[in-house]
Amino acid sequence: MAESVIIYPKQDKLLDASVKQKAYSFLEKLAQDDSTPGLHVEPIANAADPRARSGRVDQQYRALLFKLTTATSTAYVVHGIYNHDDAYKMAAKVQLTINPINGLPEYNEVDAPERALTWAQPAVEALSAAPEPLIAFSAEDLTVSLGIPPATAEQAVALTSKDAMNTFASTLPEWQGLALLLADGEPITQIQQELELMNQPMSPQEAAGKFVEPEPVSDQELLDSFDQPSAQMGFAKLAGAEELRRVITGGDFSAWRVFLHPQQRRWVRGDWRGPYRIAGGAGTGKTVVLVHRARRLATDDPDASVVVTTFTTNLAAELSRSLERLDPGLEFSDELGGPGLHVKGIDALARAVVQSAGADISEAVAAVLGVGRTDISGRTDADAAWRQAVLRAGEGLDEKLRKSAFLKAEYEMVILPHRITQLPDYLKVARTGRGVRLSRSGRKAVWAVIEAYRGAAREAGTLDFSEAAAVAAAHLETSGERPARHVLVDEGQDFKPSHWQLVRALAPEAPNDIFIAEDAHQRIYGQRLVLSAYGIRTQGRSRAMRLNYRTTAQNLAWAVGVLTGQEVIDSDGEAESMAGYHSARTGPRPIVRSLPTLTTELDHAAKLIDSWSNTDGVQAETVAVLVRDRMTRDRVVAGLGERGVTIRALEAGSVKPGYPVALTMHRAKGTEFTRVLLFGLNQDSIPMGLKAYDYDGTELSEAQLRERSLLYVAASRARDELVVTYSGEPSELLPPSE
Ligand SMILES: Nc1ncnc2c1ncn2[C@@H]1O[C@H](COP(=O)(O)OP(=O)(O)OP(=O)(O)O)[C@@H](O)[C@H]1O
């Protein structure tokens, strides 16, 4: 017996966790041989659609399937797994059909309101004081241009609040929900493009008629309709048992593996003449796109070296794991320049370039730091070294400039990227983007401290991270080596100028050379900068992602509230807006709770974490407590332990199954959890460190924004539920409660 194709719905919410395993083994057998005894795949008497079949999952559960038979294959479209009686009730009313406007596969309920619908004039004229509808189009536009069924379109255009729209959208098939969310703000043609919706031109009357009496379609036409890019928002054709297992038993978290959205697919498959940049808020699928694109580039050209890099070692390890999960057959190369994928944090890449250069590195060190040397394997502790340098040589400096934060930023943003090695060059250089103006004597005084900093590092045989990247870039530039064909950067917003110089120098300028994913709102380490200053020109090749796939609309609104009113500049030098940033998922509103003392805050945390992790169907490791610093993290782990709740601190490595985790907000970057408690958001814990680091002027405002961004990162980790607590006075960064 030939194998069958299984077409599986993305929204398999009907599938209870306890049934998943049984559903998987049923479908696996069905895919191999649909006549296997025990599956009982049978036609259903009284079904609304002759293609409907029932299948026996276990004593209690039945699969409702639609069988498509063509000359060359058999496919089963899974509608859902239901209790025995529900499956038969459902079969009596559902038909599998093709949307008459856009050709997408969809279910039609035979007694749904469409049947009775005609295009009606509004019965009562709208009162002028009534709230404005959210969507500026008519119901007819939505139907004729996008294929939204008439009754759905009528309801959508009557909605006047974002909350109502989110709730409504979450009840619809995925593409319809997304189209309606986008319709709040975007022109119809853009929605058609983003969702790749084609439309058969026809009049509103003709369209309404076709929704009432769908035309008959063949099995072949139905099967082909699942191949449309936008069909894959709702359904996936599953190839092989492994894919089936991941999708069904892996749940939401790994579903993206097969369900790329049309726009994401374009970024994965697209070819561009030079660097390309995608920007987008937290959870818009940037990393998913990047990982798929890396796989695509590596498989299209197995001889090419594809470098995937990001800001920290932990994030790089997570990218490696995602790539392995996505495609266990991918080739990885341990060595920079070898064929296959090379995944490393940007500082580790710099180190690898420097090490492989051997004694030749001296020339690059001289170009960047003024004096050639090869004893550079140690790492400068930059904060301590700047303080020392100020003590040694800072007497000529104005009091306001004797701050390590200022000097470090001056060094990283101006001196290193311009490869300034002598005072006369520093006196001439344009200090674009630096807040503080410096007189000639001011520059001289700064330069004295720079020389002291460099002198101490020379004696110690060390480089700091930015120096190492600058040296690595200089080495590649002069040697002409270009170890990578493609470089993909995740979390680009945190890269420093010399990191970008290194990225530029890793690959020759050629089509598809550099691909960057970034979110300026999540800048928690870096300063703002403009990429073109480092030879990476993305103007005209930058796109924004607006749909959040992770977080519920309620959590997203709270997270965005943290940044309301802040101006955030992206790396094209443009203000980055959050307008049109939506989520198609809904859930409870975040809860903010004030507790009288730390002890009671810990009591509350223990109860909450215990109840979350013991909720049916919740895997304990998808529950997390996020805190501002390591000390609080350890206090939470100990405090919850004393209250009988085991929780693991997460530092390096990945989340292990079995227990909830506690982690710092910095460590939480790039992660996601179903339920998140933000703990200890007191006045004196976040923003943190602004006084200790003695910031001033531009450095102070950037540091304040970084703290806000950190809270935004933390809040946007929560897929479903978010609770925020503090004891004493609340942090000034918490958005005002409604
Ligand atoms: N096409 C999709 N369908 C369903 N889920 C998706 C899709 N694309 C991404 N996701 C899910 O959305 C979540 C966020 O994706 P991802 O981590 O790539 O976002 P991101 O933009 O990199 O987020 P952040 O900037 O916050 O790290 C993930 O759970 C991912 O599985």
Coordinates of N, CA and C and ligand atoms in Angstrom, one line a residue, residues 10 174 252-256 259-261 264 280-289 490-491 519 522 549-550 669-672 716-717 719, ligand 1:
K10 N -2.7 23.8 11.7 CA -1.9 24.5 12.6 C -2.6 24.8 13.9
E174 N -6.4 31.2 10.6 CA -5.2 32.0 10.7 C -5.1 33.2 9.7
D252 N 3.0 24.0 20.1 CA 3.3 25.4 19.5 C 4.7 25.7 19.3
F253 N 5.5 25.4 20.3 CA 6.9 25.9 20.3 C 7.7 25.5 19.0
S254 N 7.4 24.3 18.5 CA 8.2 23.9 17.3 C 7.4 23.9 16.1
A255 N 6.1 24.4 16.2 CA 5.3 24.4 15.0 C 5.8 25.3 13.9
W256 N 6.5 26.3 14.2 CA 7.1 27.2 13.2 C 7.9 26.5 12.2
F259 N 5.6 25.8 9.5 CA 4.6 26.8 9.2 C 5.1 28.2 8.9
L260 N 6.0 28.3 8.0 CA 6.4 29.7 7.7 C 5.3 30.5 7.1
H261 N 5.2 31.7 7.4 CA 4.2 32.5 6.8 C 4.8 33.0 5.4
Q264 N 7.5 35.5 5.7 CA 8.7 34.9 6.2 C 9.4 34.1 5.1
G280 N 12.0 44.3 13.5 CA 10.7 43.9 14.0 C 10.7 43.8 15.5
G281 N 9.5 44.0 16.1 CA 9.4 43.9 17.5 C 9.7 42.5 18.0
A282 N 9.7 42.4 19.3 CA 9.9 41.1 19.9 C 8.9 40.1 19.5
G283 N 9.3 38.9 19.2 CA 8.4 37.8 18.8 C 7.8 37.9 17.4
T284 N 8.4 38.7 16.5 CA 7.8 38.8 15.2 C 8.4 37.7 14.3
G285 N 9.2 36.8 14.8 CA 9.7 35.7 14.0 C 11.1 36.0 13.3
K286 N 11.8 37.0 13.8 CA 13.1 37.3 13.2 C 14.1 36.1 13.2
T287 N 14.2 35.5 14.4 CA 15.1 34.4 14.5 C 14.7 33.2 13.7
V288 N 13.4 33.0 13.6 CA 12.9 31.9 12.8 C 13.3 32.1 11.4
V289 N 13.1 33.3 10.9 CA 13.5 33.6 9.5 C 15.0 33.4 9.3
D490 N 22.0 37.8 14.1 CA 20.8 38.0 14.9 C 21.1 38.9 16.0
E491 N 20.1 39.6 16.5 CA 20.2 40.6 17.6 C 21.2 41.7 17.2
D519 N 16.2 44.4 16.4 CA 15.0 45.2 17.0 C 15.6 46.3 17.8
Q522 N 15.0 46.5 21.5 CA 15.6 45.5 22.4 C 17.1 45.8 22.6
Y549 N 4.1 36.7 16.7 CA 3.6 35.3 16.7 C 3.7 34.7 18.1
R550 N 4.4 35.4 19.0 CA 4.7 34.8 20.3 C 3.7 35.2 21.4
K669 N 17.0 37.1 27.0 CA 17.0 37.6 25.6 C 16.9 36.4 24.7
G670 N 16.0 36.4 23.8 CA 15.9 35.3 22.8 C 15.2 34.1 23.3
T671 N 14.7 34.1 24.5 CA 14.0 32.9 25.0 C 12.5 33.2 25.0
E672 N 11.7 32.1 25.3 CA 10.3 32.4 25.5 C 9.7 31.3 26.4
S716 N 8.2 40.7 27.1 CA 7.8 40.1 25.8 C 8.2 38.6 25.7
R717 N 8.8 38.0 26.7 CA 9.1 36.6 26.7 C 7.9 35.8 27.0
R719 N 4.5 34.1 26.5 CA 3.5 33.7 25.4 C 2.1 33.9 25.9
Ligands
LIG1 N1 5.1 31.4 11.0 C1 4.9 31.2 12.3 N2 3.9 30.6 12.7 C2 3.8 30.3 14.0 N3 4.6 30.7 15.0 C3 5.7 31.3 14.6 C4 5.9 31.7 13.2 N4 7.1 32.3 13.1 C5 7.5 32.4 14.4 N5 6.7 31.8 15.2 C6 6.9 31.7 16.7 O1 6.9 33.0 17.2 C7 7.8 33.0 18.3 C8 8.8 34.1 18.1 O2 9.7 33.8 17.1 P1 11.2 34.3 17.1 O3 11.9 33.9 18.3 O4 11.8 34.0 15.8 O5 10.9 35.9 17.1 P2 12.0 37.1 17.3 O6 11.4 38.2 16.4 O7 13.3 36.6 17.0 O8 11.8 37.4 18.8 P3 12.7 38.2 19.8 O9 13.2 39.4 19.1 O10 11.8 38.5 20.9 O11 13.8 37.2 20.2 C9 8.4 31.6 18.4 O12 7.7 30.9 19.3 C10 8.2 31.0 17.0 O13 8.0 29.7 17.1

